[in-house]
PDB file of C-alpha atoms in Angstrom:
ATOM      1  CA  MET A   1      18.559  85.228 -18.366  1.00  0.00           C
ATOM      2  CA  HIS A   2      19.296  84.478 -14.411  1.00  0.00           C
ATOM      3  CA  PRO A   3      21.077  87.708 -13.472  1.00  0.00           C
ATOM      4  CA  PHE A   4      24.402  85.502 -13.391  1.00  0.00           C
ATOM      5  CA  ARG A   5      25.003  84.636 -16.445  1.00  0.00           C
ATOM      6  CA  LYS A   6      24.152  88.119 -17.789  1.00  0.00           C
ATOM      7  CA  ALA A   7      26.300  89.284 -15.579  1.00  0.00           C
ATOM      8  CA  VAL A   8      29.010  86.114 -17.113  1.00  0.00           C
ATOM      9  CA  GLU A   9      27.822  86.880 -20.533  1.00  0.00           C
ATOM     10  CA  ASN A  10      28.639  91.041 -20.260  1.00  0.00           C
ATOM     11  CA  GLY A  11      31.996  90.770 -18.525  1.00  0.00           C
ATOM     12  CA  ASP A  12      31.013  92.365 -15.074  1.00  0.00           C
ATOM     13  CA  LEU A  13      32.803  90.204 -12.670  1.00  0.00           C
ATOM     14  CA  ASP A  14      31.902  92.709 -10.509  1.00  0.00           C
ATOM     15  CA  ALA A  15      27.978  92.075 -10.352  1.00  0.00           C
ATOM     16  CA  VAL A  16      28.975  88.213 -10.626  1.00  0.00           C
ATOM     17  CA  ALA A  17      31.343  88.743  -7.049  1.00  0.00           C
ATOM     18  CA  ALA A  18      27.303  90.835  -5.615  1.00  0.00           C
ATOM     19  CA  LEU A  19      26.064  87.508  -6.404  1.00  0.00           C
ATOM     20  CA  LEU A  20      28.315  85.688  -4.166  1.00  0.00           C
ATOM     21  CA  ALA A  21      27.416  85.359   0.074  1.00  0.00           C
ATOM     22  CA  ASP A  22      30.482  85.499   1.264  1.00  0.00           C
ATOM     23  CA  ASP A  23      29.693  81.889   3.012  1.00  0.00           C
ATOM     24  CA  VAL A  24      29.970  80.684  -0.711  1.00  0.00           C
ATOM     25  CA  VAL A  25      31.978  77.539  -1.088  1.00  0.00           C
ATOM     26  CA  PHE A  26      33.935  77.367  -4.633  1.00  0.00           C
ATOM     27  CA  THR A  27      34.432  73.544  -5.604  1.00  0.00           C
ATOM     28  CA  SER A  28      36.647  73.583  -8.537  1.00  0.00           C
ATOM     29  CA  PRO A  29      36.662  70.672 -10.876  1.00  0.00           C
ATOM     30  CA  VAL A  30      40.305  70.463 -10.927  1.00  0.00           C
ATOM     31  CA  ALA A  31      41.673  71.170  -7.148  1.00  0.00           C
ATOM     32  CA  PHE A  32      41.077  67.671  -4.507  1.00  0.00           C
ATOM     33  CA  LYS A  33      39.565  70.501  -1.434  1.00  0.00           C
ATOM     34  CA  PRO A  34      36.705  73.286  -1.932  1.00  0.00           C
ATOM     35  CA  TYR A  35      37.269  76.833  -1.458  1.00  0.00           C
ATOM     36  CA  PRO A  36      35.535  78.686   0.918  1.00  0.00           C
ATOM     37  CA  GLY A  37      34.397  82.524   1.056  1.00  0.00           C
ATOM     38  CA  LYS A  38      33.884  85.079  -1.344  1.00  0.00           C
ATOM     39  CA  ALA A  39      37.511  86.820  -1.724  1.00  0.00           C
ATOM     40  CA  ILE A  40      39.280  83.312  -2.867  1.00  0.00           C
ATOM     41  CA  THR A  41      36.245  82.411  -5.193  1.00  0.00           C
ATOM     42  CA  THR A  42      35.787  85.734  -6.919  1.00  0.00           C
ATOM     43  CA  ALA A  43      39.839  85.522  -7.546  1.00  0.00           C
ATOM     44  CA  ILE A  44      39.144  81.980  -9.329  1.00  0.00           C
ATOM     45  CA  LEU A  45      36.131  83.393 -11.615  1.00  0.00           C
ATOM     46  CA  ARG A  46      38.581  86.503 -12.147  1.00  0.00           C
ATOM     47  CA  ALA A  47      41.802  84.347 -13.661  1.00  0.00           C
ATOM     48  CA  VAL A  48      39.290  81.473 -14.980  1.00  0.00           C
ATOM     49  CA  THR A  49      37.743  84.135 -16.672  1.00  0.00           C
ATOM     50  CA  GLN A  50      41.897  84.685 -18.191  1.00  0.00           C
ATOM     51  CA  VAL A  51      42.425  81.571 -19.215  1.00  0.00           C
ATOM     52  CA  LEU A  52      39.443  80.270 -21.068  1.00  0.00           C
ATOM     53  CA  ASP A  53      38.959  81.203 -24.273  1.00  0.00           C
ATOM     54  CA  ASP A  54      35.448  81.549 -26.355  1.00  0.00           C
ATOM     55  CA  PHE A  55      33.451  80.841 -23.376  1.00  0.00           C
ATOM     56  CA  THR A  56      29.765  81.079 -23.515  1.00  0.00           C
ATOM     57  CA  TYR A  57      27.143  79.084 -22.034  1.00  0.00           C
ATOM     58  CA  VAL A  58      24.593  76.653 -24.495  1.00  0.00           C
ATOM     59  CA  ARG A  59      22.017  75.825 -21.643  1.00  0.00           C
ATOM     60  CA  GLU A  60      20.287  76.618 -18.324  1.00  0.00           C
ATOM     61  CA  ILE A  61      18.356  74.755 -16.580  1.00  0.00           C
ATOM     62  CA  ALA A  62      16.777  75.521 -13.080  1.00  0.00           C
ATOM     63  CA  GLY A  63      15.241  73.779 -10.611  1.00  0.00           C
ATOM     64  CA  PRO A  64      11.138  74.604  -9.129  1.00  0.00           C
ATOM     65  CA  ASP A  65      12.055  76.574  -6.664  1.00  0.00           C
ATOM     66  CA  GLY A  66      14.402  78.382  -8.288  1.00  0.00           C
ATOM     67  CA  ARG A  67      17.166  78.439  -6.041  1.00  0.00           C
ATOM     68  CA  ASP A  68      19.550  75.413  -7.629  1.00  0.00           C
ATOM     69  CA  HIS A  69      20.959  76.331 -11.558  1.00  0.00           C
ATOM     70  CA  ALA A  70      22.785  74.220 -13.554  1.00  0.00           C
ATOM     71  CA  PHE A  71      24.965  76.539 -15.978  1.00  0.00           C
ATOM     72  CA  VAL A  72      26.882  74.220 -19.374  1.00  0.00           C
ATOM     73  CA  PHE A  73      29.431  75.959 -20.994  1.00  0.00           C
ATOM     74  CA  THR A  74      31.221  75.543 -23.865  1.00  0.00           C
ATOM     75  CA  ALA A  75      35.059  76.827 -24.106  1.00  0.00           C
ATOM     76  CA  SER A  76      39.233  76.073 -25.082  1.00  0.00           C
ATOM     77  CA  ILE A  77      41.699  76.113 -23.474  1.00  0.00           C
ATOM     78  CA  ALA A  78      45.511  75.402 -25.015  1.00  0.00           C
ATOM     79  CA  GLY A  79      43.984  74.666 -28.180  1.00  0.00           C
ATOM     80  CA  LYS A  80      41.805  71.906 -26.670  1.00  0.00           C
ATOM     81  CA  LYS A  81      37.414  72.122 -26.854  1.00  0.00           C
ATOM     82  CA  LEU A  82      36.296  72.429 -23.383  1.00  0.00           C
ATOM     83  CA  GLN A  83      32.521  71.307 -22.170  1.00  0.00           C
ATOM     84  CA  GLY A  84      31.431  72.736 -18.280  1.00  0.00           C
ATOM     85  CA  CYS A  85      28.288  73.550 -15.978  1.00  0.00           C
ATOM     86  CA  ASP A  86      28.717  75.987 -13.486  1.00  0.00           C
ATOM     87  CA  PHE A  87      25.888  74.004 -10.294  1.00  0.00           C
ATOM     88  CA  LEU A  88      25.058  76.843  -8.284  1.00  0.00           C
ATOM     89  CA  HIS A  89      22.960  77.202  -5.509  1.00  0.00           C
ATOM     90  CA  PHE A  90      21.226  80.780  -4.009  1.00  0.00           C
ATOM     91  CA  ASP A  91      20.445  80.776  -0.548  1.00  0.00           C
ATOM     92  CA  GLU A  92      17.397  83.137   1.451  1.00  0.00           C
ATOM     93  CA  ASP A  93      18.941  86.119   0.306  1.00  0.00           C
ATOM     94  CA  GLY A  94      19.633  85.058  -3.490  1.00  0.00           C
ATOM     95  CA  LYS A  95      23.053  84.906  -2.767  1.00  0.00           C
ATOM     96  CA  ILE A  96      25.104  81.966  -4.549  1.00  0.00           C
ATOM     97  CA  ASP A  97      26.172  80.281  -1.275  1.00  0.00           C
ATOM     98  CA  ASP A  98      27.694  77.149  -3.238  1.00  0.00           C
ATOM     99  CA  PHE A  99      29.798  76.846  -6.563  1.00  0.00           C
ATOM    100  CA  THR A 100      30.069  73.658  -8.030  1.00  0.00           C
ATOM    101  CA  VAL A 101      32.393  73.176 -11.495  1.00  0.00           C
ATOM    102  CA  MET A 102      32.428  70.486 -13.742  1.00  0.00           C
ATOM    103  CA  VAL A 103      34.751  69.813 -16.929  1.00  0.00           C
ATOM    104  CA  ARG A 104      34.862  67.507 -19.604  1.00  0.00           C
ATOM    105  CA  PRO A 105      36.877  66.186 -21.498  1.00  0.00           C
ATOM    106  CA  LEU A 106      40.446  65.324 -19.004  1.00  0.00           C
ATOM    107  CA  SER A 107      42.390  67.075 -21.673  1.00  0.00           C
ATOM    108  CA  ALA A 108      40.604  70.344 -21.782  1.00  0.00           C
ATOM    109  CA  ALA A 109      40.422  70.341 -17.430  1.00  0.00           C
ATOM    110  CA  GLN A 110      44.360  69.051 -17.569  1.00  0.00           C
ATOM    111  CA  ALA A 111      45.240  71.825 -19.621  1.00  0.00           C
ATOM    112  CA  LEU A 112      42.521  74.040 -16.857  1.00  0.00           C
ATOM    113  CA  SER A 113      44.559  72.430 -14.310  1.00  0.00           C
ATOM    114  CA  GLU A 114      47.949  73.550 -15.716  1.00  0.00           C
ATOM    115  CA  ALA A 115      46.153  77.339 -16.583  1.00  0.00           C
ATOM    116  CA  MET A 116      45.180  78.074 -13.262  1.00  0.00           C
ATOM    117  CA  GLY A 117      47.928  76.885 -11.453  1.00  0.00           C
ATOM    118  CA  ALA A 118      49.920  78.745 -12.813  1.00  0.00           C
ATOM    119  CA  GLN A 119      48.088  81.434 -11.615  1.00  0.00           C
ATOM    120  CA  PHE A 120      47.231  80.709  -8.477  1.00  0.00           C
ATOM    121  CA  ASP A 121      50.430  82.681  -6.874  1.00  0.00           C
ATOM    122  CA  LYS A 122      47.882  85.921  -8.359  1.00  0.00           C
ATOM    123  CA  ILE A 123      44.893  84.377  -7.193  1.00  0.00           C
ATOM    124  CA  ALA A 124      45.711  84.319  -3.957  1.00  0.00           C
ATOM    125  CA  ARG A 125      47.575  87.531  -3.973  1.00  0.00           C
ATOM    126  CA  GLN A 126      44.106  89.376  -4.687  1.00  0.00           C
ATOM    127  CA  ALA A 127      41.692  87.525  -2.156  1.00  0.00           C
ATOM    128  CA  ALA A 128      44.039  88.457   0.608  1.00  0.00           C
ATOM    129  CA  GLU A 129      43.778  92.270  -0.665  1.00  0.00           C
ATOM    130  CA  GLN A 130      39.712  91.070  -0.999  1.00  0.00           C
TER     131      GLN A 130
END
């Protein structure tokens, strides 16, 4: 099992943060503009753990060089089932430098957008404190 998946499944957000490059770029499934930087990415990931229920990885796909991974997951939010995938790219130091999330169906993506929007002031404060 990949260390990222293990950290997420163990709820070890400090270990997840340790895997992020300082210049990581997080691309949200519900926001147009990507979020650059470790502090904001860490804060977003912490908030996601608070709004998603029953989060489970169901598949892990790795590129031949080990620098690209796709982690397929299921979860629920606001009573809606959600399917998604975390697409990660690892730099030469083994840190995540690109983190893109996609989710479906639209109704669950909208519920995720609303829940994360309600958390965004807290996310911004946490990012500024890091």
